[in-house]
Amino acid sequence: MADTETTTGTPADGGNGAGNGKKATRERTPFAESAFWRSIFRSGVPRTRAARMMGVLNSVFLHLHPVRLPKHAVKVKYTWCMGGLSFFLFLVLTITGILLMFYYRPTVEAAYGDIIDLGSQVPLGIMREIHRWGAHLMVITVWLHMFRVFMTGSYKPPREFNWMIGVILLVLTMFLSFSGYLLPWDQLAIWAVTVGANMARAAPLLGHEGPGAALLSIGDVNFIHAGADAKFALLGGRFLGGATLLRFYVLHCIGVPFIVMIFMIVHFWRIRKDGGISGPT
Amino acid sequence: MKATINWLADPAISFTLIILVFFLVFPITDRLEKISKRLKIDLLWTNTGGLIALGVLVLFFVWGLTDENFRLIVTKPDNVPIVGLIFLVGFFTWLSMKQARENDNRMGQGGQPLEASDKSKVLVWPDLIYIEFICLILATVLLFAWSIFVKAPLEEPANPTLSPNPSKAPWYFLGLQEMLVYYDPWLAGIVLPTLIMVGLVAIPYMDTGDRGTGFYSYSGRKRAISTFMFGFLVLWTFLIIVGTFLRGPNWNFFGPFEVWDANKRVVLNNVNLSEYVYVFLLETGLPRGWLIREIWGILLVVGYFAVLPGLLAKTVFRNLYERWGTVRYSTFIVLLLMGMALPIKMYMRWLFNLKYIVSIPEFFLNI
Ligand code: HEM
């Protein structure tokens, strides 16, 4: 692999380690040419066109991108960077979320107090704020991203399927945010979730107060009742309580992020496979 | 002034005004587009127009913040994102429409859209990485500043026996909660959201062909864009704003400068369609059996979804039907009628105090 650089016009100076620094010219940082540096970044300092291309190709992170892009596609006024920002916020939320998990216990007794401690006891006490406002921001950036994709007509063939993946990501993003809303276990949290749960109760066929629920029965045996319906499944009980908190906690911290990640992988893969960022044909 | 704005903010009035303005700003037919052009509405999509609109919005918020009631509701920590949303949606609508109109003009003079004018390619490193990096820094700075200046809210510990008034869902679901005013939970909370998702997924399968991909443009895609914007701006964003800022105790309407008075009395004399028919029109009193009682409403609903699509296919949507064929047309029309069912019910409520078109509490089936 490292041989490819010889074609770039910057031949690697064999023994030019840090010790021989005096000999090196000003513009070349000897360390960046050292064997140690080269063991990490094989293509060296990306000064030439070819080295830059290799740099993108060789990095597992950067190679999500193609090597070259049409000029219009890198402009902020075209993509608004909104997909990228959504992904970035997802990463920020993952990191801050992991830190919050160190301190937060999902039980009715402990949750509220832990949230208070997060602000008052834990060093750098704005972790909760970054997580909460980041989540709100991500909902907004995902909406705006969808809006941009619509306005540039980028849902049209061959990108129909990726648009569908996008819609799933949109719904998952909102559910992720919603499931986190319960965790502080304050009045705001439980009553917001109650509003949602009451809608589940009224789901057609699957909610015990929904139209058609009575149809799912054999003789006198109802399959859908207050102890077995969509609301029960959401809350883990007839009423909102400890079981609900645990359920939302698991979904919020592991279940939904896991699913979101899978769909994001597909989303990013498909962007490339559908021919990269859309552009006029 | 404040009294006027309070009065204007009432959903019945603000919604009507918005619909009227909407179809001039985002004209859906050639005729409307001509009128819009004559009224010079396109000036909105220029730098000057955008700056003036921004100025007006900023001034409104600054002036509004001097009012205690306005300040109370707008600066509530969990409402801050929606204030941001208003500005962001406004800005990006402007940004996309500005580029769309520029491209429309270029193409009108036989040219190509700006995106197609320079076919050369650039390297991802450094051109894109650099931009992404700046975006990340800016987003991080914004997030940190927001987190330092606005504390995350924490109310009293959870108390399942004491429900706050009003109880609100998180703001991004307030559009759905606002629909609860007009439709029962099974429709507003389950069926309509499901159809929004289905509708979004269906967009590329209805609006097919790859014409108009990859550049901003309005004229060539006005039907698609206008319909989408109606859903996104009017039925989704506007309802969220109403649900967040204008709904107080008992989900009553309060203007932006009004005190949230939990004792506000609102006369609720909503009447079902069956009562209109049997009590007011035929003066016989409600029949006992639900089928006879609700038959008019059922006929109306069935007519709306089963007969109207056929009629439309023969008249307004004749071309569309011929081009699209039965399956594509049916998908489109059912989704469109479902979408329109919301504003229709809103107006029936405002004009006739209509509560339910069909009301069969026996089966929890109210429409
Ligand atoms: C968690 C949410 C999402 C993430 C992280 C994400 C990420 C991205 C990124 C990074 C891009 C590259 C271009 C750009 O930044 O605009 C992109 C493109 C795209 N996204 Fe998303 N996206 C998300 C949600 C959505 C949604 C909600 C939709 C639509 C309903 C969608 C549809 C698309 C399509 C069709 C493209 C290709 C656009 C083109 O080629 O111009 N995505 N996405």
PDB file of N, CA and C and ligand atoms in Angstrom, chain A residues 73 78-88 90 138 141-143 145-150 152-156 159-171 173 260 264 267-268 270-271 274-279, chain B residues 132 200-201 213-214, ligand 1:
ATOM      1  N   ALA A  73     -22.154  19.895  -5.142  1.00  0.00           N
ATOM      2  CA  ALA A  73     -22.576  19.021  -4.051  1.00  0.00           C
ATOM      3  C   ALA A  73     -21.880  19.316  -2.734  1.00  0.00           C
ATOM      4  N   TYR A  78     -26.348  23.959  -1.010  1.00  0.00           N
ATOM      5  CA  TYR A  78     -27.065  22.839  -1.645  1.00  0.00           C
ATOM      6  C   TYR A  78     -27.579  21.839  -0.601  1.00  0.00           C
ATOM      7  N   THR A  79     -26.709  21.310   0.254  1.00  0.00           N
ATOM      8  CA  THR A  79     -27.155  20.275   1.212  1.00  0.00           C
ATOM      9  C   THR A  79     -27.507  20.840   2.580  1.00  0.00           C
ATOM     10  N   TRP A  80     -27.125  22.074   2.835  1.00  0.00           N
ATOM     11  CA  TRP A  80     -27.315  22.708   4.143  1.00  0.00           C
ATOM     12  C   TRP A  80     -26.586  21.924   5.229  1.00  0.00           C
ATOM     13  N   CYS A  81     -25.814  20.919   4.843  1.00  0.00           N
ATOM     14  CA  CYS A  81     -25.059  20.102   5.795  1.00  0.00           C
ATOM     15  C   CYS A  81     -25.973  19.394   6.795  1.00  0.00           C
ATOM     16  N   MET A  82     -27.266  19.330   6.487  1.00  0.00           N
ATOM     17  CA  MET A  82     -28.204  18.893   7.511  1.00  0.00           C
ATOM     18  C   MET A  82     -28.120  17.399   7.814  1.00  0.00           C
ATOM     19  N   GLY A  83     -27.885  16.577   6.773  1.00  0.00           N
ATOM     20  CA  GLY A  83     -27.723  15.152   7.044  1.00  0.00           C
ATOM     21  C   GLY A  83     -26.491  14.928   7.904  1.00  0.00           C
ATOM     22  N   GLY A  84     -25.413  15.585   7.539  1.00  0.00           N
ATOM     23  CA  GLY A  84     -24.179  15.458   8.299  1.00  0.00           C
ATOM     24  C   GLY A  84     -24.362  15.926   9.737  1.00  0.00           C
ATOM     25  N   LEU A  85     -25.062  17.047   9.927  1.00  0.00           N
ATOM     26  CA  LEU A  85     -25.286  17.547  11.282  1.00  0.00           C
ATOM     27  C   LEU A  85     -26.160  16.581  12.086  1.00  0.00           C
ATOM     28  N   SER A  86     -27.156  15.973  11.426  1.00  0.00           N
ATOM     29  CA  SER A  86     -27.991  15.008  12.137  1.00  0.00           C
ATOM     30  C   SER A  86     -27.121  13.871  12.664  1.00  0.00           C
ATOM     31  N   PHE A  87     -26.218  13.399  11.811  1.00  0.00           N
ATOM     32  CA  PHE A  87     -25.353  12.294  12.210  1.00  0.00           C
ATOM     33  C   PHE A  87     -24.415  12.741  13.329  1.00  0.00           C
ATOM     34  N   PHE A  88     -23.874  13.951  13.187  1.00  0.00           N
ATOM     35  CA  PHE A  88     -22.977  14.474  14.215  1.00  0.00           C
ATOM     36  C   PHE A  88     -23.705  14.575  15.553  1.00  0.00           C
ATOM     37  N   PHE A  90     -26.213  12.850  16.494  1.00  0.00           N
ATOM     38  CA  PHE A  90     -26.412  11.490  16.991  1.00  0.00           C
ATOM     39  C   PHE A  90     -25.171  11.019  17.750  1.00  0.00           C
ATOM     40  N   MET A 138     -31.532  17.721  17.155  1.00  0.00           N
ATOM     41  CA  MET A 138     -31.471  16.657  16.156  1.00  0.00           C
ATOM     42  C   MET A 138     -32.837  16.466  15.494  1.00  0.00           C
ATOM     43  N   THR A 141     -32.914  19.186  12.964  1.00  0.00           N
ATOM     44  CA  THR A 141     -32.043  19.022  11.793  1.00  0.00           C
ATOM     45  C   THR A 141     -32.553  17.891  10.888  1.00  0.00           C
ATOM     46  N   VAL A 142     -33.128  16.853  11.482  1.00  0.00           N
ATOM     47  CA  VAL A 142     -33.638  15.767  10.646  1.00  0.00           C
ATOM     48  C   VAL A 142     -34.820  16.261   9.806  1.00  0.00           C
ATOM     49  N   TRP A 143     -35.688  17.056  10.408  1.00  0.00           N
ATOM     50  CA  TRP A 143     -36.790  17.631   9.615  1.00  0.00           C
ATOM     51  C   TRP A 143     -36.242  18.469   8.482  1.00  0.00           C
ATOM     52  N   HIS A 145     -33.377  18.380   7.084  1.00  0.00           N
ATOM     53  CA  HIS A 145     -32.712  17.531   6.094  1.00  0.00           C
ATOM     54  C   HIS A 145     -33.741  16.947   5.126  1.00  0.00           C
ATOM     55  N   MET A 146     -34.841  16.449   5.678  1.00  0.00           N
ATOM     56  CA  MET A 146     -35.897  15.919   4.815  1.00  0.00           C
ATOM     57  C   MET A 146     -36.418  17.017   3.885  1.00  0.00           C
ATOM     58  N   PHE A 147     -36.585  18.196   4.432  1.00  0.00           N
ATOM     59  CA  PHE A 147     -37.067  19.343   3.666  1.00  0.00           C
ATOM     60  C   PHE A 147     -36.109  19.628   2.507  1.00  0.00           C
ATOM     61  N   ARG A 148     -34.815  19.627   2.771  1.00  0.00           N
ATOM     62  CA  ARG A 148     -33.832  19.887   1.723  1.00  0.00           C
ATOM     63  C   ARG A 148     -33.904  18.798   0.654  1.00  0.00           C
ATOM     64  N   VAL A 149     -33.960  17.541   1.100  1.00  0.00           N
ATOM     65  CA  VAL A 149     -34.005  16.445   0.137  1.00  0.00           C
ATOM     66  C   VAL A 149     -35.234  16.594  -0.749  1.00  0.00           C
ATOM     67  N   PHE A 150     -36.338  17.030  -0.145  1.00  0.00           N
ATOM     68  CA  PHE A 150     -37.540  17.217  -0.960  1.00  0.00           C
ATOM     69  C   PHE A 150     -37.338  18.342  -1.969  1.00  0.00           C
ATOM     70  N   THR A 152     -34.766  19.571  -3.377  1.00  0.00           N
ATOM     71  CA  THR A 152     -33.887  19.323  -4.519  1.00  0.00           C
ATOM     72  C   THR A 152     -34.374  18.123  -5.330  1.00  0.00           C
ATOM     73  N   GLY A 153     -35.557  17.621  -4.999  1.00  0.00           N
ATOM     74  CA  GLY A 153     -36.097  16.496  -5.763  1.00  0.00           C
ATOM     75  C   GLY A 153     -35.245  15.255  -5.647  1.00  0.00           C
ATOM     76  N   SER A 154     -34.528  15.121  -4.536  1.00  0.00           N
ATOM     77  CA  SER A 154     -33.575  14.016  -4.430  1.00  0.00           C
ATOM     78  C   SER A 154     -34.215  12.702  -4.009  1.00  0.00           C
ATOM     79  N   TYR A 155     -35.523  12.699  -3.844  1.00  0.00           N
ATOM     80  CA  TYR A 155     -36.199  11.442  -3.508  1.00  0.00           C
ATOM     81  C   TYR A 155     -36.528  10.648  -4.757  1.00  0.00           C
ATOM     82  N   LYS A 156     -36.320  11.271  -5.911  1.00  0.00           N
ATOM     83  CA  LYS A 156     -36.725  10.615  -7.161  1.00  0.00           C
ATOM     84  C   LYS A 156     -35.747   9.510  -7.529  1.00  0.00           C
ATOM     85  N   ARG A 159     -33.306   7.169  -5.919  1.00  0.00           N
ATOM     86  CA  ARG A 159     -33.137   7.312  -4.476  1.00  0.00           C
ATOM     87  C   ARG A 159     -34.424   7.077  -3.706  1.00  0.00           C
ATOM     88  N   GLU A 160     -35.453   6.475  -4.342  1.00  0.00           N
ATOM     89  CA  GLU A 160     -36.735   6.273  -3.639  1.00  0.00           C
ATOM     90  C   GLU A 160     -36.551   5.476  -2.363  1.00  0.00           C
ATOM     91  N   PHE A 161     -35.742   4.423  -2.457  1.00  0.00           N
ATOM     92  CA  PHE A 161     -35.609   3.542  -1.299  1.00  0.00           C
ATOM     93  C   PHE A 161     -34.881   4.257  -0.163  1.00  0.00           C
ATOM     94  N   ASN A 162     -33.899   5.073  -0.506  1.00  0.00           N
ATOM     95  CA  ASN A 162     -33.182   5.773   0.561  1.00  0.00           C
ATOM     96  C   ASN A 162     -34.070   6.814   1.232  1.00  0.00           C
ATOM     97  N   TRP A 163     -34.969   7.367   0.473  1.00  0.00           N
ATOM     98  CA  TRP A 163     -35.968   8.272   1.067  1.00  0.00           C
ATOM     99  C   TRP A 163     -36.814   7.487   2.073  1.00  0.00           C
ATOM    100  N   MET A 164     -37.173   6.263   1.735  1.00  0.00           N
ATOM    101  CA  MET A 164     -37.966   5.439   2.646  1.00  0.00           C
ATOM    102  C   MET A 164     -37.176   5.157   3.931  1.00  0.00           C
ATOM    103  N   ILE A 165     -35.905   4.789   3.770  1.00  0.00           N
ATOM    104  CA  ILE A 165     -35.047   4.604   4.943  1.00  0.00           C
ATOM    105  C   ILE A 165     -35.041   5.885   5.772  1.00  0.00           C
ATOM    106  N   GLY A 166     -34.983   7.016   5.075  1.00  0.00           N
ATOM    107  CA  GLY A 166     -34.982   8.305   5.758  1.00  0.00           C
ATOM    108  C   GLY A 166     -36.238   8.506   6.591  1.00  0.00           C
ATOM    109  N   VAL A 167     -37.384   8.168   6.029  1.00  0.00           N
ATOM    110  CA  VAL A 167     -38.631   8.337   6.780  1.00  0.00           C
ATOM    111  C   VAL A 167     -38.591   7.485   8.050  1.00  0.00           C
ATOM    112  N   ILE A 168     -38.050   6.278   7.932  1.00  0.00           N
ATOM    113  CA  ILE A 168     -37.934   5.428   9.117  1.00  0.00           C
ATOM    114  C   ILE A 168     -37.009   6.091  10.139  1.00  0.00           C
ATOM    115  N   LEU A 169     -35.910   6.656   9.669  1.00  0.00           N
ATOM    116  CA  LEU A 169     -34.991   7.351  10.589  1.00  0.00           C
ATOM    117  C   LEU A 169     -35.677   8.531  11.263  1.00  0.00           C
ATOM    118  N   LEU A 170     -36.519   9.214  10.515  1.00  0.00           N
ATOM    119  CA  LEU A 170     -37.259  10.354  11.073  1.00  0.00           C
ATOM    120  C   LEU A 170     -38.144   9.912  12.235  1.00  0.00           C
ATOM    121  N   VAL A 171     -38.897   8.840  12.001  1.00  0.00           N
ATOM    122  CA  VAL A 171     -39.795   8.341  13.039  1.00  0.00           C
ATOM    123  C   VAL A 171     -38.990   7.847  14.240  1.00  0.00           C
ATOM    124  N   THR A 173     -36.039   8.797  15.159  1.00  0.00           N
ATOM    125  CA  THR A 173     -35.445   9.932  15.874  1.00  0.00           C
ATOM    126  C   THR A 173     -36.448  10.522  16.857  1.00  0.00           C
ATOM    127  N   VAL A 260     -31.554   2.502  15.127  1.00  0.00           N
ATOM    128  CA  VAL A 260     -31.203   3.703  14.361  1.00  0.00           C
ATOM    129  C   VAL A 260     -29.857   3.514  13.666  1.00  0.00           C
ATOM    130  N   MET A 264     -29.004   3.822   9.806  1.00  0.00           N
ATOM    131  CA  MET A 264     -28.051   4.829   9.319  1.00  0.00           C
ATOM    132  C   MET A 264     -27.005   4.189   8.417  1.00  0.00           C
ATOM    133  N   HIS A 267     -28.555   3.748   5.211  1.00  0.00           N
ATOM    134  CA  HIS A 267     -28.762   5.069   4.604  1.00  0.00           C
ATOM    135  C   HIS A 267     -27.471   5.565   3.940  1.00  0.00           C
ATOM    136  N   PHE A 268     -26.371   5.496   4.681  1.00  0.00           N
ATOM    137  CA  PHE A 268     -25.104   6.011   4.154  1.00  0.00           C
ATOM    138  C   PHE A 268     -24.607   5.162   2.988  1.00  0.00           C
ATOM    139  N   ARG A 270     -26.395   3.460   0.965  1.00  0.00           N
ATOM    140  CA  ARG A 270     -27.232   3.681  -0.206  1.00  0.00           C
ATOM    141  C   ARG A 270     -26.942   5.012  -0.885  1.00  0.00           C
ATOM    142  N   ILE A 271     -26.544   6.030  -0.100  1.00  0.00           N
ATOM    143  CA  ILE A 271     -26.214   7.310  -0.739  1.00  0.00           C
ATOM    144  C   ILE A 271     -25.138   7.061  -1.794  1.00  0.00           C
ATOM    145  N   ASP A 274     -26.408   4.810  -4.711  1.00  0.00           N
ATOM    146  CA  ASP A 274     -27.359   5.478  -5.598  1.00  0.00           C
ATOM    147  C   ASP A 274     -26.680   6.545  -6.448  1.00  0.00           C
ATOM    148  N   GLY A 275     -25.362   6.559  -6.408  1.00  0.00           N
ATOM    149  CA  GLY A 275     -24.648   7.491  -7.280  1.00  0.00           C
ATOM    150  C   GLY A 275     -24.188   8.751  -6.589  1.00  0.00           C
ATOM    151  N   GLY A 276     -24.109   8.712  -5.257  1.00  0.00           N
ATOM    152  CA  GLY A 276     -23.644   9.899  -4.536  1.00  0.00           C
ATOM    153  C   GLY A 276     -24.718  10.969  -4.477  1.00  0.00           C
ATOM    154  N   ILE A 277     -24.313  12.124  -3.953  1.00  0.00           N
ATOM    155  CA  ILE A 277     -25.258  13.227  -3.821  1.00  0.00           C
ATOM    156  C   ILE A 277     -25.894  13.539  -5.169  1.00  0.00           C
ATOM    157  N   SER A 278     -27.185  13.789  -5.104  1.00  0.00           N
ATOM    158  CA  SER A 278     -27.919  14.060  -6.335  1.00  0.00           C
ATOM    159  C   SER A 278     -27.377  15.311  -7.021  1.00  0.00           C
ATOM    160  N   GLY A 279     -27.593  15.357  -8.311  1.00  0.00           N
ATOM    161  CA  GLY A 279     -27.194  16.525  -9.079  1.00  0.00           C
ATOM    162  C   GLY A 279     -27.967  16.518 -10.379  1.00  0.00           C
TER     163      GLY A 279
ATOM    164  N   GLU B 132     -17.348  20.523   6.365  1.00  0.00           N
ATOM    165  CA  GLU B 132     -17.956  19.718   7.428  1.00  0.00           C
ATOM    166  C   GLU B 132     -17.382  20.100   8.784  1.00  0.00           C
ATOM    167  N   LEU B 200     -45.434   9.984   3.283  1.00  0.00           N
ATOM    168  CA  LEU B 200     -44.053  10.388   2.990  1.00  0.00           C
ATOM    169  C   LEU B 200     -43.339   9.318   2.173  1.00  0.00           C
ATOM    170  N   VAL B 201     -43.508   8.069   2.608  1.00  0.00           N
ATOM    171  CA  VAL B 201     -42.848   6.973   1.874  1.00  0.00           C
ATOM    172  C   VAL B 201     -43.379   6.912   0.447  1.00  0.00           C
ATOM    173  N   THR B 213     -34.584  16.406 -10.618  1.00  0.00           N
ATOM    174  CA  THR B 213     -33.726  15.921  -9.549  1.00  0.00           C
ATOM    175  C   THR B 213     -32.431  16.708  -9.513  1.00  0.00           C
ATOM    176  N   GLY B 214     -31.998  17.022  -8.315  1.00  0.00           N
ATOM    177  CA  GLY B 214     -30.630  17.496  -8.160  1.00  0.00           C
ATOM    178  C   GLY B 214     -30.431  18.978  -8.326  1.00  0.00           C
TER     179      GLY B 214
HETATM  180  C1  HEM C   1     -31.155  10.329  11.566  1.00  0.00           C
HETATM  181  C2  HEM C   1     -31.490  10.885  10.498  1.00  0.00           C
HETATM  182  C3  HEM C   1     -30.695  11.071   9.220  1.00  0.00           C
HETATM  183  C4  HEM C   1     -29.335  11.130   9.010  1.00  0.00           C
HETATM  184  C5  HEM C   1     -28.231  11.045  10.052  1.00  0.00           C
HETATM  185  C6  HEM C   1     -29.140  11.332   7.598  1.00  0.00           C
HETATM  186  C7  HEM C   1     -27.904  11.500   6.987  1.00  0.00           C
HETATM  187  C8  HEM C   1     -27.731  11.824   5.655  1.00  0.00           C
HETATM  188  C9  HEM C   1     -26.524  12.345   5.076  1.00  0.00           C
HETATM  189  C10 HEM C   1     -25.230  12.622   5.833  1.00  0.00           C
HETATM  190  C11 HEM C   1     -26.750  12.549   3.754  1.00  0.00           C
HETATM  191  C12 HEM C   1     -25.759  13.141   2.752  1.00  0.00           C
HETATM  192  C13 HEM C   1     -26.232  14.436   2.157  1.00  0.00           C
HETATM  193  C14 HEM C   1     -26.697  15.494   3.096  1.00  0.00           C
HETATM  194  O1  HEM C   1     -26.060  15.720   4.142  1.00  0.00           O
HETATM  195  O2  HEM C   1     -27.731  16.109   2.801  1.00  0.00           O
HETATM  196  C15 HEM C   1     -28.105  12.116   3.487  1.00  0.00           C
HETATM  197  C16 HEM C   1     -28.707  12.101   2.253  1.00  0.00           C
HETATM  198  C17 HEM C   1     -30.015  11.703   2.017  1.00  0.00           C
HETATM  199  N1  HEM C   1     -30.999  11.528   2.975  1.00  0.00           N
HETATM  200 FE1  HEM C   1     -30.660  11.420   4.956  1.00  0.00          FE
HETATM  201  N2  HEM C   1     -30.370  11.346   6.971  1.00  0.00           N
HETATM  202  C18 HEM C   1     -31.332  11.209   7.934  1.00  0.00           C
HETATM  203  C19 HEM C   1     -32.700  11.247   7.738  1.00  0.00           C
HETATM  204  C20 HEM C   1     -33.302  11.326   6.495  1.00  0.00           C
HETATM  205  C21 HEM C   1     -34.689  11.561   6.275  1.00  0.00           C
HETATM  206  C22 HEM C   1     -35.719  11.828   7.363  1.00  0.00           C
HETATM  207  C23 HEM C   1     -34.884  11.515   4.922  1.00  0.00           C
HETATM  208  C24 HEM C   1     -36.166  11.674   4.125  1.00  0.00           C
HETATM  209  C25 HEM C   1     -37.320  11.409   4.509  1.00  0.00           C
HETATM  210  C26 HEM C   1     -33.610  11.249   4.303  1.00  0.00           C
HETATM  211  C27 HEM C   1     -33.393  11.082   2.950  1.00  0.00           C
HETATM  212  C28 HEM C   1     -32.166  11.218   2.330  1.00  0.00           C
HETATM  213  C29 HEM C   1     -31.937  11.135   0.905  1.00  0.00           C
HETATM  214  C30 HEM C   1     -32.987  10.783  -0.178  1.00  0.00           C
HETATM  215  C31 HEM C   1     -30.584  11.439   0.705  1.00  0.00           C
HETATM  216  C32 HEM C   1     -29.851  11.550  -0.636  1.00  0.00           C
HETATM  217  C33 HEM C   1     -29.878  13.016  -0.985  1.00  0.00           C
HETATM  218  C34 HEM C   1     -29.149  13.373  -2.236  1.00  0.00           C
HETATM  219  O3  HEM C   1     -28.595  12.497  -2.896  1.00  0.00           O
HETATM  220  O4  HEM C   1     -29.148  14.584  -2.544  1.00  0.00           O
HETATM  221  N3  HEM C   1     -32.661  11.169   5.288  1.00  0.00           N
HETATM  222  N4  HEM C   1     -28.674  11.683   4.673  1.00  0.00           N
END
